[in-house]
Amino acid sequence: MTSSFETTAIHAGQEPDPSTGGITPPIHMTSTYAQPALGSNKGWVYSRAGNPTRANLEECLAALEGGVGCCAFGSGMAAITALLQTLRPGDGVVAGLDLYGGTHRILETLFRPWGVEIAYTRDATPEGYRDALSRVARPRLAWIESPTNPLLNVSDIAAISAVVRERDGCRSVVDNTFATPYLQRPLELGADYVVHSTSKYIAGHSDVIGGLVVARTAEALEPVKRMQKCAGAIPSPFDAWLTQRGVKTLAVRMQRHCDNALALAEALRAMTEFSRVVYPGLTDHPHHAIAKRQMRAFGGVVTVEMRDGFPAVERLLERLRIFALAEGLGGVESMVNFPPRMSHESLTAAELAERGITQGTVRFSVGIENADDLLEDIRQAVR
Ligand SMILES: *Cc1c(COP(=O)(O)O)cnc(C)c1O
């Protein structure tokens, strides 16, 4: 990145429209392009393969993540699926057990039946990944999530990427949805790919679904680009534009999300209704030291354990006024989620227990409203 994050977020891929001077590039709502003569074109031929509005977003995110290129998709899951579809039967994927539910589901229901070997590690440590890599015949992708959902476990991306690099032909992937490039830049830490659900913080306003893959090298980008063009799970030009609009304020939003989340985590820890408050920014978080080393700040999600279990959760969810009960996270507005019945409902009771999610676990996506208002909302709800 030649200029700072904040400046890149606003200017990369955002040259004023050359034909009118419009400060905001137009939305190229077109499926195809008139060709001046047979065999000649202006660089655009068909919008599945390429569209100027999508290309602007891809250029901006590649710059923000420090990669050579980026492919945008119609959802986070479409991006993840496209990357996994670059594998062949017999190839292996290793992943932490504490994985986004949708990623776990697609690995188990689509890619395992398709012949991809999958091994998980409960310990998302370099040793855990080394062990998982030894359990598949032909490891090709090592999937890392940090911080994880909803328990906010943090992995040492540099150390795990180094272990992955020891294996010929194996690349590391970091799902950077929870951190965003403002807080953490996995490619600089040695990862080969970053994936995002841009539906969360990147777009940031709970108004568009999208995803993307950023690659560190041209060799890593090529198969994803080919999959994007061939399989075509692309975002519309309007969705790409809307996402780009969100990216311009990513730095200021993330700063406020982090400030509010830290203030809330500290205040909730002092309340007797919560037996546990999980936030990587708290010094008693088990991975606080790693988080401090590889992240600029600690994110906008706070997870708590209600001391009185499910009855207390039900009361809380019913009485909250500002926090909306909703799937998803990362919007400017605060949201609350009960993982066992919402984001993680596809997991069995045993799988939930294995991950440390209980009937008292509640996840807050802390928005950018006034921090005192948010704390007061939780206080009045548990009182
Ligand atoms: C939401 C999410 C996804 C899936 O993205 P969609 O845009 O909902 O398809 C993947 N990974 C993480 C960490 C997420 O939070």
Short mmCIF file of C-alpha atoms and ligand atoms in Angstrom, two decimals:
data_model
loop_
_atom_site.label_atom_id
_atom_site.label_comp_id
_atom_site.label_asym_id
_atom_site.label_seq_id
_atom_site.Cartn_x
_atom_site.Cartn_y
_atom_site.Cartn_z
CA MET A 1 0.00 0.00 0.00
CA THR A 2 1.57 3.31 -1.02
CA SER A 3 -0.72 5.51 1.06
CA SER A 4 -2.36 5.02 4.43
CA PHE A 5 -5.34 2.74 5.02
CA GLU A 6 -7.87 5.54 5.38
CA THR A 7 -6.78 7.22 2.13
CA THR A 8 -6.67 3.94 0.20
CA ALA A 9 -10.16 3.02 1.41
CA ILE A 10 -11.52 6.22 -0.11
CA HIS A 11 -9.44 6.53 -3.28
CA ALA A 12 -8.28 3.11 -4.56
CA GLY A 13 -10.33 2.18 -7.62
CA GLN A 14 -12.34 5.40 -7.26
CA GLU A 15 -11.05 7.69 -10.00
CA PRO A 16 -13.64 10.34 -10.96
CA ASP A 17 -15.69 9.36 -14.01
CA PRO A 18 -13.56 10.42 -17.05
CA SER A 19 -16.56 11.30 -19.22
CA THR A 20 -18.34 13.66 -16.76
CA GLY A 21 -15.95 14.31 -13.86
CA GLY A 22 -18.51 12.72 -11.51
CA ILE A 23 -16.61 12.41 -8.22
CA THR A 24 -18.24 9.03 -7.57
CA PRO A 25 -17.72 6.50 -10.37
CA PRO A 26 -21.04 5.50 -11.95
CA ILE A 27 -22.70 2.13 -11.51
CA HIS A 28 -22.11 0.24 -14.76
CA MET A 29 -25.45 -1.54 -14.82
CA THR A 30 -24.72 -3.45 -18.01
CA SER A 31 -24.51 -7.12 -18.91
CA THR A 32 -22.50 -6.66 -22.09
CA TYR A 33 -20.49 -4.13 -24.13
CA ALA A 34 -20.79 -2.88 -27.70
CA GLN A 35 -17.70 -3.82 -29.71
CA PRO A 36 -16.41 -1.24 -32.20
CA ALA A 37 -15.44 -3.94 -34.72
CA LEU A 38 -15.08 -7.69 -34.89
CA GLY A 39 -12.17 -8.73 -32.70
CA SER A 40 -11.82 -5.42 -30.86
CA ASN A 41 -13.24 -4.21 -27.54
CA LYS A 42 -12.59 -1.59 -24.86
CA GLY A 43 -11.34 -4.12 -22.31
CA TRP A 44 -14.79 -5.30 -21.28
CA VAL A 45 -16.69 -8.07 -23.06
CA TYR A 46 -19.32 -9.58 -20.76
CA SER A 47 -20.19 -8.76 -17.14
CA ARG A 48 -19.83 -12.29 -15.74
CA ALA A 49 -16.17 -12.06 -16.72
CA GLY A 50 -15.72 -8.41 -15.78
CA ASN A 51 -17.61 -5.24 -14.93
CA PRO A 52 -16.05 -1.83 -14.20
CA THR A 53 -18.00 -1.28 -10.96
CA ARG A 54 -17.03 -4.71 -9.63
CA ALA A 55 -13.43 -4.14 -10.77
CA ASN A 56 -13.29 -0.89 -8.77
CA LEU A 57 -14.29 -2.75 -5.60
CA GLU A 58 -11.80 -5.55 -6.34
CA GLU A 59 -8.98 -3.05 -6.84
CA CYS A 60 -9.79 -1.29 -3.57
CA LEU A 61 -9.96 -4.46 -1.46
CA ALA A 62 -6.80 -5.91 -3.02
CA ALA A 63 -5.03 -2.68 -1.98
CA LEU A 64 -6.51 -2.70 1.54
CA GLU A 65 -5.50 -6.33 2.15
CA GLY A 66 -2.11 -5.92 0.42
CA GLY A 67 -2.77 -8.59 -2.23
CA VAL A 68 -2.08 -8.76 -5.98
CA GLY A 69 -5.76 -9.08 -6.83
CA CYS A 70 -9.26 -9.75 -5.60
CA CYS A 71 -12.37 -11.54 -6.87
CA ALA A 72 -15.77 -10.36 -5.64
CA PHE A 73 -18.73 -12.72 -5.26
CA GLY A 74 -22.44 -12.57 -4.56
CA SER A 75 -22.04 -13.69 -0.92
CA GLY A 76 -19.37 -14.70 1.56
CA MET A 77 -20.38 -18.33 1.05
CA ALA A 78 -20.07 -17.94 -2.74
CA ALA A 79 -16.51 -16.64 -2.25
CA ILE A 80 -15.62 -19.50 0.10
CA THR A 81 -17.22 -22.05 -2.25
CA ALA A 82 -15.34 -20.68 -5.28
CA LEU A 83 -12.03 -21.01 -3.45
CA LEU A 84 -12.86 -24.59 -2.38
CA GLN A 85 -13.97 -25.42 -5.93
CA THR A 86 -10.40 -24.86 -7.12
CA LEU A 87 -9.62 -28.20 -5.38
CA ARG A 88 -9.94 -31.66 -6.90
CA PRO A 89 -11.18 -34.92 -5.43
CA GLY A 90 -8.39 -36.36 -3.27
CA ASP A 91 -7.11 -32.92 -2.22
CA GLY A 92 -7.18 -32.14 1.49
CA VAL A 93 -8.43 -29.21 3.59
CA VAL A 94 -7.50 -28.68 7.22
CA ALA A 95 -9.38 -26.27 9.47
CA GLY A 96 -9.90 -25.25 13.05
CA LEU A 97 -12.96 -26.89 14.59
CA ASP A 98 -14.22 -23.48 15.70
CA LEU A 99 -15.25 -22.53 12.16
CA TYR A 100 -18.04 -20.35 10.75
CA GLY A 101 -21.13 -22.62 10.64
CA GLY A 102 -21.71 -22.13 6.89
CA THR A 103 -18.11 -23.04 6.07
CA HIS A 104 -18.34 -26.20 8.18
CA ARG A 105 -21.65 -27.08 6.51
CA ILE A 106 -20.38 -26.66 2.95
CA LEU A 107 -17.21 -28.65 3.70
CA GLU A 108 -19.27 -31.51 5.15
CA THR A 109 -22.27 -31.55 2.80
CA LEU A 110 -20.67 -30.59 -0.53
CA PHE A 111 -16.91 -31.06 -0.52
CA ARG A 112 -16.52 -34.22 1.58
CA PRO A 113 -19.07 -36.12 -0.58
CA TRP A 114 -17.22 -34.71 -3.61
CA GLY A 115 -14.04 -36.48 -2.47
CA VAL A 116 -12.15 -33.72 -0.66
CA GLU A 117 -10.43 -34.98 2.49
CA ILE A 118 -11.06 -32.81 5.55
CA ALA A 119 -9.32 -32.81 8.94
CA TYR A 120 -10.10 -30.48 11.84
CA THR A 121 -8.01 -29.38 14.76
CA ARG A 122 -9.62 -28.47 18.06
CA ASP A 123 -6.45 -26.58 18.91
CA ALA A 124 -6.10 -23.82 16.33
CA THR A 125 -2.38 -23.60 17.13
CA PRO A 126 0.65 -24.26 14.89
CA GLU A 127 0.99 -27.73 16.51
CA GLY A 128 -2.72 -28.43 15.97
CA TYR A 129 -2.47 -27.51 12.29
CA ARG A 130 0.72 -29.56 11.87
CA ASP A 131 -1.12 -32.58 13.27
CA ALA A 132 -4.18 -32.02 11.03
CA LEU A 133 -1.92 -31.63 7.97
CA SER A 134 -0.43 -35.03 8.73
CA ARG A 135 -3.90 -36.60 8.72
CA VAL A 136 -4.75 -35.84 5.05
CA ALA A 137 -2.93 -37.37 2.09
CA ARG A 138 -2.62 -34.28 -0.12
CA PRO A 139 -3.15 -31.05 1.87
CA ARG A 140 -3.97 -28.10 -0.38
CA LEU A 141 -5.72 -25.52 1.83
CA ALA A 142 -5.36 -24.72 5.53
CA TRP A 143 -8.38 -22.71 6.71
CA ILE A 144 -7.86 -20.22 9.54
CA GLU A 145 -10.45 -18.05 11.26
CA SER A 146 -9.39 -15.40 13.74
CA PRO A 147 -11.18 -14.15 15.79
CA THR A 148 -13.74 -16.96 15.64
CA ASN A 149 -17.50 -16.82 15.96
CA PRO A 150 -18.91 -16.58 18.62
CA LEU A 151 -16.18 -17.36 21.18
CA LEU A 152 -13.57 -15.03 19.69
CA ASN A 153 -10.64 -17.42 19.80
CA VAL A 154 -7.55 -15.88 18.24
CA SER A 155 -4.92 -17.87 16.31
CA ASP A 156 -1.33 -16.96 15.58
CA ILE A 157 -1.65 -16.39 11.81
CA ALA A 158 2.09 -15.91 11.18
CA ALA A 159 3.08 -19.10 13.02
CA ILE A 160 0.35 -21.23 11.42
CA SER A 161 1.13 -19.89 7.93
CA ALA A 162 4.77 -20.83 8.48
CA VAL A 163 3.75 -24.41 9.32
CA VAL A 164 1.54 -24.53 6.22
CA ARG A 165 4.37 -23.29 4.00
CA GLU A 166 6.46 -26.33 5.00
CA ARG A 167 3.99 -28.45 3.02
CA ASP A 168 4.53 -28.32 -0.74
CA GLY A 169 1.42 -27.21 -2.64
CA CYS A 170 -0.54 -26.23 0.47
CA ARG A 171 -1.82 -22.66 0.91
CA SER A 172 -3.23 -20.89 3.94
CA VAL A 173 -6.54 -19.03 3.93
CA VAL A 174 -7.73 -16.57 6.57
CA ASP A 175 -11.41 -15.71 6.91
CA ASN A 176 -10.87 -12.07 7.91
CA THR A 177 -14.56 -11.18 8.24
CA PHE A 178 -14.47 -10.42 11.98
CA ALA A 179 -11.28 -8.34 11.90
CA THR A 180 -11.33 -6.60 8.48
CA PRO A 181 -8.05 -5.36 6.96
CA TYR A 182 -8.27 -2.29 9.20
CA LEU A 183 -7.52 -4.45 12.24
CA GLN A 184 -5.50 -7.30 10.75
CA ARG A 185 -3.68 -7.97 7.46
CA PRO A 186 -3.21 -11.74 7.11
CA LEU A 187 -1.28 -11.59 3.80
CA GLU A 188 1.45 -9.56 5.52
CA LEU A 189 1.56 -12.24 8.21
CA GLY A 190 2.28 -14.88 5.55
CA ALA A 191 -1.18 -16.17 4.57
CA ASP A 192 -1.85 -16.86 0.86
CA TYR A 193 -5.53 -15.94 0.70
CA VAL A 194 -7.98 -13.76 2.59
CA VAL A 195 -11.72 -14.39 2.32
CA HIS A 196 -14.47 -12.05 3.49
CA SER A 197 -18.15 -11.95 3.96
CA THR A 198 -18.49 -8.29 2.94
CA SER A 199 -22.07 -8.53 4.24
CA LYS A 200 -20.62 -7.70 7.68
CA TYR A 201 -18.15 -4.89 8.49
CA ILE A 202 -16.80 -4.24 4.98
CA ALA A 203 -20.14 -3.04 3.60
CA GLY A 204 -21.13 -2.26 7.18
CA HIS A 205 -24.71 -1.04 6.89
CA SER A 206 -26.71 -4.30 6.89
CA ASP A 207 -27.99 -3.60 3.40
CA VAL A 208 -26.06 -5.90 1.04
CA ILE A 209 -24.82 -9.51 0.87
CA GLY A 210 -21.41 -10.11 -0.69
CA GLY A 211 -18.04 -11.79 -0.42
CA LEU A 212 -14.56 -11.77 -1.84
CA VAL A 213 -11.24 -13.56 -2.08
CA VAL A 214 -7.91 -11.68 -2.08
CA ALA A 215 -4.71 -13.50 -3.12
CA ARG A 216 -1.11 -12.72 -2.20
CA THR A 217 0.38 -13.93 -5.49
CA ALA A 218 -0.67 -14.05 -9.15
CA GLU A 219 -0.35 -17.88 -9.10
CA ALA A 220 -2.79 -18.10 -6.19
CA LEU A 221 -5.21 -15.61 -7.77
CA GLU A 222 -5.45 -17.33 -11.16
CA PRO A 223 -7.58 -20.39 -10.25
CA VAL A 224 -10.02 -18.22 -8.26
CA LYS A 225 -10.34 -15.76 -11.14
CA ARG A 226 -11.01 -18.69 -13.47
CA MET A 227 -13.68 -20.05 -11.10
CA GLN A 228 -15.31 -16.61 -10.78
CA LYS A 229 -15.53 -16.31 -14.57
CA CYS A 230 -16.55 -19.93 -15.28
CA ALA A 231 -19.01 -20.57 -12.42
CA GLY A 232 -20.15 -16.95 -12.23
CA ALA A 233 -21.26 -16.46 -8.62
CA ILE A 234 -20.71 -12.71 -9.02
CA PRO A 235 -22.28 -9.70 -7.27
CA SER A 236 -24.44 -7.29 -9.26
CA PRO A 237 -22.87 -3.95 -10.19
CA PHE A 238 -25.25 -2.27 -7.74
CA ASP A 239 -24.19 -4.57 -4.89
CA ALA A 240 -20.53 -3.93 -5.72
CA TRP A 241 -21.16 -0.17 -5.68
CA LEU A 242 -23.05 -0.31 -2.39
CA THR A 243 -20.22 -2.33 -0.82
CA GLN A 244 -17.68 0.20 -2.11
CA ARG A 245 -19.70 3.00 -0.54
CA GLY A 246 -19.42 1.22 2.80
CA VAL A 247 -15.68 0.65 2.47
CA LYS A 248 -15.02 4.40 2.37
CA THR A 249 -15.93 4.71 6.07
CA LEU A 250 -14.45 1.37 7.18
CA ALA A 251 -11.64 2.91 9.24
CA VAL A 252 -13.81 5.28 11.27
CA ARG A 253 -16.52 2.67 11.74
CA MET A 254 -14.10 -0.01 12.92
CA GLN A 255 -12.48 2.38 15.37
CA ARG A 256 -15.86 3.16 16.93
CA HIS A 257 -16.98 -0.50 16.91
CA CYS A 258 -13.79 -1.39 18.81
CA ASP A 259 -14.05 1.49 21.31
CA ASN A 260 -17.69 0.69 22.05
CA ALA A 261 -17.06 -3.05 22.34
CA LEU A 262 -14.16 -2.60 24.76
CA ALA A 263 -16.16 -0.18 26.93
CA LEU A 264 -19.13 -2.55 26.94
CA ALA A 265 -16.99 -5.64 27.69
CA GLU A 266 -15.40 -3.90 30.68
CA ALA A 267 -18.76 -2.74 32.03
CA LEU A 268 -20.47 -6.13 31.58
CA ARG A 269 -17.62 -7.86 33.40
CA ALA A 270 -18.55 -5.90 36.51
CA MET A 271 -22.21 -7.08 36.38
CA THR A 272 -23.20 -10.18 38.36
CA GLU A 273 -25.72 -11.33 35.69
CA PHE A 274 -22.85 -12.41 33.43
CA SER A 275 -20.64 -15.29 34.55
CA ARG A 276 -18.23 -14.77 31.66
CA VAL A 277 -17.42 -11.94 29.25
CA VAL A 278 -15.33 -12.88 26.22
CA TYR A 279 -13.51 -10.12 24.33
CA PRO A 280 -9.95 -10.37 22.94
CA GLY A 281 -9.25 -6.85 24.24
CA LEU A 282 -9.69 -7.91 27.88
CA THR A 283 -6.34 -8.81 29.47
CA ASP A 284 -7.84 -12.04 30.89
CA HIS A 285 -8.79 -13.32 27.40
CA PRO A 286 -6.69 -16.47 26.84
CA HIS A 287 -5.33 -15.16 23.52
CA HIS A 288 -5.01 -11.48 24.45
CA ALA A 289 -1.24 -11.46 23.83
CA ILE A 290 -1.55 -12.88 20.29
CA ALA A 291 -4.43 -10.52 19.51
CA LYS A 292 -2.39 -7.54 20.70
CA ARG A 293 0.51 -8.58 18.50
CA GLN A 294 -1.38 -9.17 15.24
CA MET A 295 -4.38 -6.81 15.50
CA ARG A 296 -4.63 -3.02 15.68
CA ALA A 297 -7.64 -3.27 18.03
CA PHE A 298 -9.98 -6.07 19.05
CA GLY A 299 -13.14 -5.93 16.99
CA GLY A 300 -16.82 -5.21 17.57
CA VAL A 301 -18.13 -8.52 18.89
CA VAL A 302 -18.55 -9.31 22.59
CA THR A 303 -19.81 -12.70 23.76
CA VAL A 304 -21.21 -13.33 27.23
CA GLU A 305 -22.41 -16.21 29.35
CA MET A 306 -25.59 -15.53 31.34
CA ARG A 307 -25.20 -16.81 34.90
CA ASP A 308 -28.81 -18.07 35.03
CA GLY A 309 -28.73 -19.83 31.65
CA PHE A 310 -31.54 -19.95 29.09
CA PRO A 311 -34.35 -18.34 31.18
CA ALA A 312 -32.11 -15.29 31.65
CA VAL A 313 -31.27 -15.28 27.92
CA GLU A 314 -34.96 -15.28 26.99
CA ARG A 315 -35.67 -12.34 29.31
CA LEU A 316 -32.68 -10.42 27.97
CA LEU A 317 -33.65 -10.93 24.31
CA GLU A 318 -37.23 -9.90 24.99
CA ARG A 319 -36.33 -6.69 26.83
CA LEU A 320 -33.47 -5.27 24.77
CA ARG A 321 -34.59 -2.15 22.86
CA ILE A 322 -31.58 -0.92 20.90
CA PHE A 323 -29.92 -4.29 20.24
CA ALA A 324 -32.00 -5.99 17.55
CA LEU A 325 -32.40 -9.76 17.71
CA ALA A 326 -30.99 -10.73 14.32
CA GLU A 327 -28.72 -13.02 12.34
CA GLY A 328 -25.60 -11.31 11.11
CA LEU A 329 -23.23 -8.76 12.54
CA GLY A 330 -20.98 -5.91 11.59
CA GLY A 331 -23.60 -3.29 10.82
CA VAL A 332 -23.65 0.22 12.25
CA GLU A 333 -26.64 -0.85 14.36
CA SER A 334 -26.18 -3.10 17.39
CA MET A 335 -27.48 -6.65 17.18
CA VAL A 336 -27.81 -9.59 19.53
CA ASN A 337 -27.71 -13.27 18.62
CA PHE A 338 -28.35 -16.51 20.51
CA PRO A 339 -25.92 -18.89 18.75
CA PRO A 340 -27.50 -22.28 19.70
CA ARG A 341 -30.76 -21.38 17.98
CA MET A 342 -29.54 -18.90 15.38
CA SER A 343 -26.05 -18.66 13.83
CA HIS A 344 -25.01 -22.15 15.08
CA GLU A 345 -28.32 -24.03 14.89
CA SER A 346 -26.95 -26.50 12.32
CA LEU A 347 -24.61 -27.92 15.02
CA THR A 348 -25.67 -30.84 17.21
CA ALA A 349 -25.72 -30.54 21.01
CA ALA A 350 -22.43 -32.44 21.15
CA GLU A 351 -20.84 -30.15 18.56
CA LEU A 352 -22.01 -27.05 20.49
CA ALA A 353 -20.60 -28.46 23.73
CA GLU A 354 -17.31 -29.30 22.01
CA ARG A 355 -17.00 -25.63 21.05
CA GLY A 356 -17.99 -24.28 24.47
CA ILE A 357 -21.32 -22.81 23.34
CA THR A 358 -24.04 -23.26 25.98
CA GLN A 359 -27.71 -22.40 26.48
CA GLY A 360 -26.47 -19.25 28.24
CA THR A 361 -24.23 -17.96 25.44
CA VAL A 362 -25.20 -14.63 23.88
CA ARG A 363 -23.30 -12.75 21.16
CA PHE A 364 -23.46 -8.97 20.88
CA SER A 365 -22.49 -7.23 17.65
CA VAL A 366 -21.72 -3.82 19.09
CA GLY A 367 -22.72 -1.03 16.73
CA ILE A 368 -21.52 2.55 16.49
CA GLU A 369 -24.32 4.14 18.52
CA ASN A 370 -23.53 5.97 21.77
CA ALA A 371 -21.71 3.55 24.11
CA ASP A 372 -23.60 4.73 27.22
CA ASP A 373 -26.94 4.12 25.48
CA LEU A 374 -25.86 0.57 24.61
CA LEU A 375 -24.75 -0.21 28.17
CA GLU A 376 -27.97 1.27 29.56
CA ASP A 377 -29.99 -0.90 27.15
CA ILE A 378 -28.36 -4.05 28.52
CA ARG A 379 -28.64 -2.80 32.13
CA GLN A 380 -32.39 -2.15 31.82
CA ALA A 381 -32.89 -5.52 30.12
CA VAL A 382 -31.28 -7.59 32.89
CA ARG A 383 -32.54 -5.49 35.79
C1 LIG B 1 -21.27 -14.31 7.59
C2 LIG B 1 -19.99 -15.04 7.49
C3 LIG B 1 -19.69 -15.83 6.37
C4 LIG B 1 -20.69 -16.07 5.24
O1 LIG B 1 -20.95 -14.92 4.52
P1 LIG B 1 -22.36 -14.59 3.78
O2 LIG B 1 -22.11 -13.24 3.23
O3 LIG B 1 -23.41 -14.62 4.86
O4 LIG B 1 -22.57 -15.63 2.76
C5 LIG B 1 -18.45 -16.45 6.32
N1 LIG B 1 -17.56 -16.32 7.32
C6 LIG B 1 -17.81 -15.57 8.42
C7 LIG B 1 -16.79 -15.48 9.50
C8 LIG B 1 -19.04 -14.91 8.55
O5 LIG B 1 -19.29 -14.20 9.65
#
